[in-house]
Coordinates of N, CA and C and ligand atoms in Angstrom, one line a residue:
M1298 N 105.2 117.6 90.1 CA 106.2 116.9 89.9 C 107.9 117.2 90.9
A1299 N 107.9 116.4 91.5 CA 108.8 116.4 92.6 C 110.2 116.6 91.3
N1300 N 111.2 116.5 92.0 CA 112.5 115.7 91.3 C 113.2 115.7 91.7
S1301 N 113.7 114.4 92.3 CA 115.1 114.2 93.1 C 116.3 114.0 92.8
P1302 N 118.2 113.8 93.6 CA 118.2 112.5 92.6 C 117.8 111.6 92.4
E1303 N 117.1 110.8 93.0 CA 116.8 109.3 92.7 C 115.4 109.4 92.1
N1304 N 114.7 110.5 90.9 CA 114.5 110.2 89.6 C 114.8 109.3 88.7
L1305 N 114.5 108.2 89.1 CA 115.9 107.4 87.9 C 114.8 106.8 87.0
A1306 N 114.7 107.0 85.8 CA 114.5 106.5 84.6 C 113.7 105.1 85.0
P1307 N 112.6 104.6 84.7 CA 111.9 103.4 84.7 C 113.4 101.9 84.4
E1308 N 113.3 102.4 83.3 CA 114.9 100.3 83.1 C 115.3 101.0 83.9
I1309 N 116.2 101.7 85.0 CA 117.5 102.0 85.8 C 117.2 101.6 86.9
A1310 N 115.6 101.6 87.1 CA 115.1 101.6 88.6 C 114.2 100.1 88.7
L1311 N 113.7 99.4 87.5 CA 113.6 98.4 87.4 C 115.3 97.5 87.9
T1312 N 116.3 97.4 86.5 CA 117.3 97.1 87.0 C 117.2 96.3 88.2
R1313 N 118.1 98.1 88.7 CA 118.4 97.6 90.4 C 117.2 96.9 91.0
L1314 N 115.7 96.7 90.9 CA 115.5 96.3 91.5 C 115.9 94.6 90.7
K1315 N 115.9 94.2 89.9 CA 115.8 92.7 88.8 C 117.2 92.2 90.0
D1316 N 118.1 93.1 90.3 CA 119.6 92.7 90.6 C 119.5 92.7 92.2
G1317 N 118.3 93.5 93.0 CA 118.4 93.8 94.0 C 117.8 92.0 94.5
N1318 N 116.8 91.2 94.1 CA 116.5 89.7 93.6 C 116.9 88.4 93.1
R1319 N 118.2 88.9 93.0 CA 118.8 88.2 93.0 C 119.9 87.9 94.4
R1320 N 120.1 89.2 94.1 CA 120.5 88.8 95.4 C 120.6 88.8 96.5
F1321 N 118.8 88.8 97.1 CA 117.8 88.0 98.0 C 117.9 86.9 97.8
A1322 N 117.6 85.5 96.2 CA 116.9 84.4 96.0 C 118.8 83.5 96.2
A1323 N 120.2 84.7 95.8 CA 121.4 83.5 95.7 C 121.5 84.0 97.5
G1324 N 120.8 84.3 98.3 CA 121.6 84.7 99.9 C 122.4 85.9 100.1
F1325 N 122.4 86.9 99.5 CA 123.8 87.7 99.1 C 122.9 88.9 99.2
A1326 N 121.8 88.9 100.2 CA 121.1 90.4 100.2 C 121.5 91.5 101.1
A1327 N 122.7 92.6 100.9 CA 123.0 93.3 101.3 C 122.4 94.5 102.0
L1328 N 121.3 95.0 100.7 CA 120.9 96.3 101.6 C 120.0 96.6 102.6
A1329 N 119.1 95.1 102.4 CA 117.5 95.6 103.1 C 118.8 95.7 104.5
S1330 N 119.6 94.9 105.1 CA 119.8 94.9 106.6 C 120.2 96.1 107.1
R1331 N 120.6 96.9 105.7 CA 121.6 98.7 106.6 C 120.7 98.7 107.3
G1332 N 120.7 99.6 108.7 CA 120.0 100.1 109.5 C 119.6 101.2 109.5
W1333 N 118.7 101.7 110.6 CA 118.2 103.1 110.4 C 119.4 104.1 111.1
T1334 N 119.5 105.5 110.0 CA 120.2 106.2 109.9 C 119.2 107.9 109.8
A1335 N 119.9 108.5 110.7 CA 119.5 109.6 110.9 C 119.5 110.3 109.3
L1336 N 119.9 110.3 107.9 CA 119.6 110.6 106.9 C 118.5 110.2 106.7
H1337 N 118.0 109.7 106.7 CA 116.5 109.1 106.4 C 114.8 110.3 106.9
A1338 N 115.8 110.9 108.0 CA 114.7 111.7 108.6 C 114.4 113.5 107.9
A1339 N 116.1 113.2 106.7 CA 115.2 114.5 106.0 C 114.7 114.5 105.3
G1340 N 114.2 113.6 105.2 CA 113.5 113.3 103.0 C 113.1 111.9 102.8
Q1341 N 112.4 112.2 101.6 CA 111.8 110.0 101.2 C 112.5 110.7 100.0
W1342 N 113.4 109.6 98.8 CA 113.6 109.5 97.7 C 113.3 108.4 97.0
P1343 N 112.3 107.8 97.1 CA 112.2 106.3 97.1 C 112.0 106.4 95.4
F1344 N 113.0 105.0 95.0 CA 112.8 104.7 93.3 C 112.4 104.7 92.9
A1345 N 111.4 103.5 93.7 CA 109.8 102.6 92.9 C 109.0 102.4 93.9
T1346 N 107.6 102.6 93.2 CA 106.7 102.0 94.4 C 106.1 100.5 93.8
V1347 N 105.7 99.8 95.3 CA 105.3 98.3 94.6 C 104.1 98.0 95.6
L1348 N 103.4 97.0 94.4 CA 101.6 97.4 94.8 C 102.3 95.6 95.6
G1349 N 102.2 95.4 96.3 CA 102.7 93.7 96.9 C 101.3 93.2 97.5
C1350 N 101.1 92.4 97.3 CA 100.9 91.2 99.2 C 100.9 91.1 100.6
S1351 N 100.2 91.4 101.2 CA 99.7 91.2 102.6 C 101.0 89.9 102.9
D1352 N 101.0 88.7 102.1 CA 101.6 87.5 103.1 C 102.9 87.8 103.5
S1353 N 102.6 87.4 105.0 CA 103.8 87.6 105.9 C 105.3 87.0 104.7
R1354 N 105.0 86.3 103.8 CA 106.5 85.0 102.8 C 106.9 86.5 102.2
V1355 N 106.6 86.9 101.9 CA 106.8 88.5 100.3 C 107.0 89.5 100.9
P1356 N 107.7 90.0 102.1 CA 108.2 91.7 102.3 C 108.9 92.3 101.7
V1357 N 108.7 93.0 100.7 CA 109.1 93.8 99.8 C 110.4 94.0 99.8
E1358 N 110.7 94.4 100.8 CA 112.0 95.4 100.5 C 113.1 94.2 100.8
L1359 N 113.0 93.5 101.8 CA 112.9 92.0 101.1 C 113.9 91.4 100.8
V1360 N 113.0 91.2 99.7 CA 113.1 90.3 98.2 C 113.4 91.2 97.3
F1361 N 113.5 92.4 97.1 CA 113.8 92.9 96.3 C 115.6 94.0 97.0
D1362 N 116.0 93.3 98.2 CA 116.9 93.9 98.4 C 117.6 95.3 98.4
Q1363 N 116.3 95.8 98.8 CA 116.6 97.6 99.6 C 116.9 98.1 100.8
G1364 N 117.0 98.9 100.6 CA 117.0 99.8 102.2 C 116.2 100.5 102.8
L1365 N 116.2 100.9 103.7 CA 115.1 102.6 103.9 C 114.7 103.0 102.8
G1366 N 113.6 104.0 103.1 CA 113.9 105.0 102.1 C 113.6 104.2 100.1
D1367 N 114.0 103.8 99.9 CA 114.0 103.5 98.5 C 112.9 102.4 98.1
L1368 N 111.8 102.1 98.3 CA 110.8 101.8 98.4 C 109.6 102.5 98.6
F1369 N 109.0 102.7 97.8 CA 107.0 103.8 98.4 C 106.6 102.2 98.3
V1370 N 105.9 101.5 99.1 CA 105.3 100.2 99.8 C 103.8 100.3 99.7
V1371 N 102.8 99.5 98.7 CA 101.3 99.7 99.4 C 101.2 98.2 99.3
R1372 N 101.0 97.8 100.2 CA 100.9 96.4 100.4 C 98.9 96.1 101.2
I1373 N 98.8 95.2 100.0 CA 96.6 94.6 100.4 C 97.1 93.2 100.2
A1374 N 96.2 92.1 100.4 CA 96.0 91.0 100.3 C 95.7 91.1 98.9
G1375 N 95.7 90.1 98.4 CA 95.9 89.6 96.5 C 96.2 90.5 95.8
N1376 N 97.5 91.5 96.3 CA 97.6 93.0 95.5 C 96.6 93.8 94.7
I1377 N 95.6 94.0 95.4 CA 93.9 94.4 94.4 C 94.2 95.5 94.4
V1378 N 93.5 96.5 93.4 CA 94.1 97.8 93.4 C 92.5 98.6 93.2
A1379 N 92.4 99.1 94.6 CA 91.5 99.2 95.3 C 91.7 100.7 95.3
P1380 N 90.5 102.4 95.4 CA 91.1 103.2 95.6 C 92.2 103.5 96.3
S1381 N 91.9 103.9 97.6 CA 93.2 103.9 98.3 C 94.9 103.9 97.8
G1382 N 94.7 102.6 97.5 CA 95.8 102.0 96.7 C 95.7 102.9 95.5
I1383 N 95.2 103.2 94.8 CA 95.9 104.2 93.8 C 96.5 106.0 94.1
G1384 N 95.6 105.3 95.2 CA 95.5 107.4 95.9 C 97.1 107.4 96.4
S1385 N 97.5 105.9 96.6 CA 99.0 105.8 97.2 C 100.0 106.2 96.3
V1386 N 99.4 105.1 95.0 CA 101.1 104.7 93.8 C 100.6 106.8 93.8
E1387 N 99.4 106.9 93.0 CA 99.7 108.5 92.5 C 100.4 109.8 93.3
F1388 N 100.0 109.3 95.2 CA 101.0 110.3 95.8 C 102.3 110.0 95.9
A1389 N 103.1 109.1 95.4 CA 104.5 109.0 95.1 C 104.8 109.1 93.6
A1390 N 104.2 109.1 93.1 CA 104.0 109.7 91.5 C 104.2 111.5 91.7
E1391 N 103.2 111.8 92.2 CA 103.0 113.4 92.6 C 104.3 113.5 93.2
N1392 N 104.8 113.5 94.6 CA 105.2 113.8 96.1 C 106.8 114.1 95.6
F1393 N 107.4 112.2 95.0 CA 108.3 112.1 94.7 C 109.2 112.2 93.5
G1394 N 108.2 111.9 92.7 CA 108.5 111.9 91.5 C 109.0 110.1 90.9
V1395 N 108.2 109.0 91.3 CA 108.7 107.6 91.2 C 108.1 107.6 90.0
R1396 N 108.7 106.5 88.7 CA 108.2 107.0 87.8 C 107.9 105.6 87.6
L1397 N 109.4 104.6 88.3 CA 108.6 103.1 88.2 C 107.8 102.1 89.4
V1398 N 106.2 101.3 88.9 CA 105.0 100.9 89.9 C 105.4 99.6 88.6
V1399 N 105.4 98.9 90.3 CA 105.8 97.3 90.6 C 104.8 96.8 90.8
V1400 N 103.4 95.7 90.7 CA 102.4 95.4 91.0 C 103.5 93.9 91.4
M1401 N 103.8 93.6 92.9 CA 103.9 92.6 92.9 C 103.1 91.2 93.2
G1402 N 102.5 90.2 92.3 CA 102.0 88.9 93.6 C 103.1 87.8 93.3
H1403 N 102.6 86.9 94.2 CA 103.1 85.6 94.5 C 102.3 84.4 94.3
T1404 N 103.2 82.9 94.0 CA 102.5 81.7 94.0 C 102.1 81.3 95.3
R1405 N 100.9 80.3 95.0 CA 100.1 80.3 96.2 C 99.8 81.1 96.7
C1406 N 98.8 81.7 96.0 CA 98.4 83.6 97.0 C 97.5 82.8 97.6
G1407 N 96.8 83.2 99.2 CA 95.5 82.2 99.4 C 94.6 83.6 98.7
A1408 N 94.3 84.7 98.6 CA 93.5 85.5 98.5 C 92.7 85.6 96.4
V1409 N 94.1 84.6 95.9 CA 93.7 84.4 95.0 C 93.2 83.2 94.7
K1410 N 93.4 82.4 95.3 CA 93.2 80.9 96.2 C 91.4 81.1 97.0
A1411 N 90.9 82.2 97.0 CA 90.1 82.1 98.1 C 89.1 82.7 96.7
A1412 N 89.7 83.8 96.2 CA 88.7 83.7 94.7 C 88.7 82.4 94.0
I1413 N 89.2 82.0 93.9 CA 89.0 80.4 92.5 C 87.9 79.7 93.6
E1414 N 88.0 79.7 95.0 CA 86.9 78.9 95.4 C 85.7 79.3 95.3
A1415 N 85.2 80.8 94.8 CA 84.7 82.0 95.6 C 83.4 81.4 94.1
S1416 N 84.6 81.4 93.4 CA 83.9 81.7 91.7 C 83.1 80.1 91.5
R1417 N 84.1 79.0 91.8 CA 83.8 77.3 91.9 C 82.8 77.2 92.7
S1418 N 82.3 77.6 94.0 CA 81.6 77.4 94.7 C 80.2 77.8 94.6
G1419 N 80.7 79.5 94.2 CA 79.6 80.3 94.3 C 79.2 80.7 95.9
D1420 N 80.6 80.0 97.1 CA 80.3 80.5 98.0 C 80.9 81.4 98.4
E1421 N 80.3 82.9 98.8 CA 81.4 83.6 99.9 C 81.5 83.4 101.0
P1422 N 83.2 84.3 101.1 CA 83.9 85.0 102.1 C 82.9 85.1 103.9
N1423 N 82.5 85.2 104.5 CA 81.6 85.2 105.4 C 81.4 86.2 105.9
S1424 N 83.1 87.4 105.5 CA 83.8 88.7 106.0 C 82.6 89.3 104.7
R1425 N 82.2 90.8 104.7 CA 81.9 91.4 103.4 C 82.8 92.0 103.1
N1426 N 83.6 92.6 104.5 CA 84.8 92.8 104.1 C 85.7 92.6 103.4
L1427 N 86.1 90.8 103.7 CA 86.7 90.4 102.8 C 86.4 90.1 101.3
Q1428 N 84.9 89.6 101.0 CA 84.2 89.9 99.9 C 84.6 91.1 99.3
S1429 N 85.1 92.2 99.6 CA 85.3 92.8 99.0 C 86.4 93.0 97.9
I1430 N 87.4 92.5 99.2 CA 89.1 91.7 98.1 C 88.9 90.5 96.9
T1431 N 88.0 89.7 97.5 CA 88.2 88.5 96.5 C 87.1 89.0 95.1
D1432 N 86.4 89.9 95.5 CA 84.8 90.0 94.5 C 86.0 91.1 93.3
R1433 N 87.4 91.5 93.4 CA 87.7 92.5 93.0 C 88.9 91.5 92.3
I1434 N 88.6 90.5 92.4 CA 90.3 88.8 92.1 C 89.2 88.7 91.1
R1435 N 88.1 88.1 91.6 CA 87.0 87.3 91.0 C 86.9 87.8 88.8
P1436 N 86.7 89.0 88.8 CA 85.8 88.6 87.3 C 87.2 88.8 86.6
H1437 N 88.8 88.4 87.6 CA 90.1 88.4 85.9 C 90.6 87.2 86.0
I1438 N 90.1 86.3 87.0 CA 89.8 84.6 87.1 C 89.0 83.1 86.8
E1439 N 87.6 84.0 86.6 CA 86.9 83.6 85.9 C 86.9 82.7 85.6
E1440 N 87.2 83.4 83.9 CA 87.2 82.5 82.9 C 88.2 81.5 82.6
L1441 N 89.4 81.5 84.2 CA 90.1 80.4 84.4 C 89.8 79.0 84.6
V1442 N 89.0 79.1 86.0 CA 88.3 78.8 86.5 C 87.4 77.7 85.9
L1443 N 86.4 78.3 84.6 CA 84.9 77.7 84.6 C 85.0 76.8 83.7
G1444 N 85.0 75.1 84.5 CA 84.1 74.2 84.7 C 85.8 73.2 84.5
Q1445 N 86.6 74.0 85.8 CA 87.7 73.2 85.8 C 87.1 72.3 86.8
Q1446 N 87.6 71.0 87.5 CA 87.0 70.2 88.3 C 87.9 70.6 89.3
E1447 N 89.0 70.8 89.3 CA 90.1 70.7 90.3 C 90.5 72.1 90.1
I1448 N 91.1 72.5 91.3 CA 92.2 73.9 91.0 C 93.5 73.2 91.6
S1449 N 94.6 73.0 90.2 CA 95.5 72.4 89.3 C 96.5 73.7 89.7
D1450 N 97.7 73.1 89.8 CA 98.7 74.2 90.2 C 98.7 74.8 89.4
E1451 N 98.8 74.6 88.3 CA 98.7 75.3 86.9 C 97.9 76.3 86.7
L1452 N 96.4 76.0 87.2 CA 95.5 76.8 86.8 C 96.1 78.0 88.5
Y1453 N 96.2 77.4 88.8 CA 96.4 78.8 90.3 C 97.9 79.3 89.9
R1454 N 98.2 79.1 89.8 CA 99.4 80.2 88.7 C 99.0 80.8 87.7
R1455 N 98.5 80.7 86.8 CA 98.1 81.2 85.3 C 96.6 82.4 86.8
A1456 N 95.9 81.7 87.6 CA 95.1 82.5 88.3 C 96.1 83.3 89.0
V1457 N 97.4 83.6 89.4 CA 97.6 84.7 90.1 C 98.5 85.6 89.7
R1458 N 99.0 84.8 87.8 CA 99.2 86.2 86.9 C 98.2 86.4 86.7
A1459 N 97.3 86.5 86.1 CA 95.8 87.2 85.9 C 95.7 87.9 86.1
N1460 N 95.8 88.1 87.9 CA 95.3 88.6 88.3 C 96.2 89.7 89.2
V1461 N 97.3 89.6 88.4 CA 98.8 91.3 88.8 C 98.3 91.7 87.7
R1462 N 97.7 91.0 86.4 CA 98.1 91.2 84.8 C 96.9 92.1 84.8
A1463 N 95.9 91.9 85.8 CA 94.5 92.9 86.1 C 95.1 94.1 87.1
S1464 N 95.8 93.8 88.0 CA 96.2 95.3 88.9 C 97.4 95.8 87.6
V1465 N 98.2 95.6 87.1 CA 98.0 96.2 86.6 C 98.0 97.1 85.5
D1466 N 96.7 96.4 84.7 CA 95.5 97.1 84.1 C 95.1 98.5 84.3
Q1467 N 94.7 98.1 85.7 CA 93.6 99.4 86.4 C 95.1 100.1 87.3
L1468 N 95.7 100.2 87.9 CA 96.7 101.0 87.4 C 96.3 102.2 86.9
R1469 N 97.3 101.2 85.9 CA 97.3 102.2 84.0 C 96.6 102.8 83.4
H1470 N 94.7 102.3 83.8 CA 94.1 103.0 83.0 C 92.6 103.4 84.5
G1471 N 93.3 103.1 85.4 CA 91.8 103.1 86.9 C 92.0 104.9 87.2
S1472 N 93.4 105.9 86.3 CA 93.6 106.9 87.4 C 94.1 108.2 85.9
T1473 N 93.2 108.8 86.4 CA 94.5 110.3 85.2 C 95.5 110.4 85.1
L1474 N 95.6 110.6 86.3 CA 97.0 111.3 86.4 C 97.6 110.3 86.6
L1475 N 97.8 109.1 86.2 CA 98.2 107.6 86.3 C 98.7 107.6 84.9
E1476 N 97.9 107.3 84.5 CA 97.1 107.4 82.4 C 98.5 108.4 82.2
T1477 N 97.4 109.8 82.9 CA 98.8 110.9 81.6 C 99.8 110.3 81.6
L1478 N 100.4 110.1 82.8 CA 102.2 110.4 83.3 C 102.2 109.0 82.2
V1479 N 102.1 107.8 82.1 CA 102.2 106.8 81.4 C 101.9 107.0 79.3
D1480 N 100.9 107.4 79.2 CA 100.8 107.7 78.3 C 101.8 108.9 77.9
Q1481 N 103.2 109.4 78.6 CA 103.8 110.8 78.7 C 105.0 109.8 79.1
G1482 N 105.5 108.9 78.7 CA 106.8 107.8 79.0 C 107.2 108.2 80.3
R1483 N 107.0 109.6 81.3 CA 107.1 109.3 82.5 C 107.2 108.3 83.1
V1484 N 106.3 106.9 83.9 CA 106.2 106.2 84.3 C 105.5 105.3 83.6
Q1485 N 106.3 104.2 83.8 CA 106.1 102.7 83.2 C 105.1 101.2 84.8
V1486 N 104.2 100.7 84.5 CA 103.8 100.4 85.2 C 104.6 98.8 84.0
V1487 N 104.6 98.1 85.8 CA 105.0 96.0 85.0 C 104.4 95.1 86.3
G1488 N 104.5 94.3 86.0 CA 103.5 93.1 86.6 C 104.8 91.9 87.1
C1489 N 105.0 91.7 88.6 CA 105.5 90.4 88.8 C 105.1 89.2 89.4
V1490 N 105.8 87.9 89.3 CA 105.2 87.6 90.3 C 106.5 86.7 90.9
Y1491 N 106.7 86.7 92.3 CA 108.0 86.1 93.4 C 106.8 84.9 93.2
D1492 N 108.2 83.3 93.1 CA 108.2 81.9 93.5 C 108.5 82.1 94.3
L1493 N 107.7 81.7 95.2 CA 108.1 81.1 96.9 C 108.7 80.3 97.1
D1494 N 108.7 79.5 95.9 CA 109.7 78.1 96.1 C 111.3 78.4 95.1
T1495 N 112.1 79.7 95.2 CA 112.6 79.9 94.2 C 113.2 81.0 95.0
G1496 N 112.4 81.8 95.7 CA 113.2 83.5 96.4 C 113.4 84.3 95.0
T1497 N 112.4 84.4 93.8 CA 113.0 85.1 92.5 C 111.4 85.6 92.3
T1498 N 112.3 86.9 90.8 CA 110.2 87.3 90.6 C 110.9 86.8 89.2
E1499 N 109.7 86.9 88.5 CA 109.8 86.3 87.0 C 109.0 87.7 87.1
F1500 N 109.4 88.9 85.7 CA 108.6 90.0 85.5 C 108.1 89.8 84.4
L1501 N 106.7 89.9 84.0 CA 105.7 90.2 82.8 C 105.7 91.0 82.1
E1502 N 105.2 90.2 80.9 CA 105.8 91.3 80.0 C 104.3 91.9 79.7
P1503 N 103.7 92.7 78.7 CA 102.9 93.4 78.8 C 102.2 92.7 78.1
K1504 N 100.7 93.7 78.0 CA 99.8 92.4 77.4 C 100.0 92.7 76.3
P1505 N 99.1 92.8 74.3 CA 99.7 93.1 73.6 C 99.1 94.6 73.6
T1506 N 98.0 94.3 74.2 CA 96.5 95.3 73.9 C 95.8 95.4 75.1
R1507 N 95.1 96.9 75.6 CA 94.1 96.5 76.8 C 92.9 95.5 76.7
S1508 N 92.6 95.1 77.8 CA 92.0 94.9 77.9 C 90.1 95.2 78.2
P1509 N 89.2 95.5 78.0 CA 88.2 95.8 78.1 C 87.6 96.0 79.5
Ligands
LIG458 ZN1 98.8 86.9 98.2

């Protein structure tokens, strides 16, 4: 396990992200605009790993007002957990000793909407590659969608949250390495939802029990 001056405790790392998002949402972002310096070539000591969506409106460093070298970021449509994503999170934990992992979903996520629509209509995306994304979301939202006549804003919000919680669960339990670190209290995995309307992030409370 790598050690660095930036091996922040998860609680401190979380506070740093929440403070950064407050600055961002208030229009006072400062750190994300810091430019290149040669210092970064010497190595990296990110203090958190973030798994976020590819959506162009949710750039992770900007949303949390962090600069170069601060965050180890994995972005994929729908912030789904695929093996390569787990591997990236493991890499940051092993090589840089990153102790906080955040899954960040966002309101009105197109990937979640595509999964909702596929669940309601049974029509799959045309591309098998796209389907590999919606297939990872559908099991976690189908219960919500069942019997619903329309995609209400509330249903959409709940589906986004359910998808974030599912990714958190998969990161906690889908990797022996991460599960061990979580059990040891070395790493925390938390979920949050970024709100496109307000620029704020809501961190989700952990579920009381593990889903099957
Ligand atoms: Zn999205």
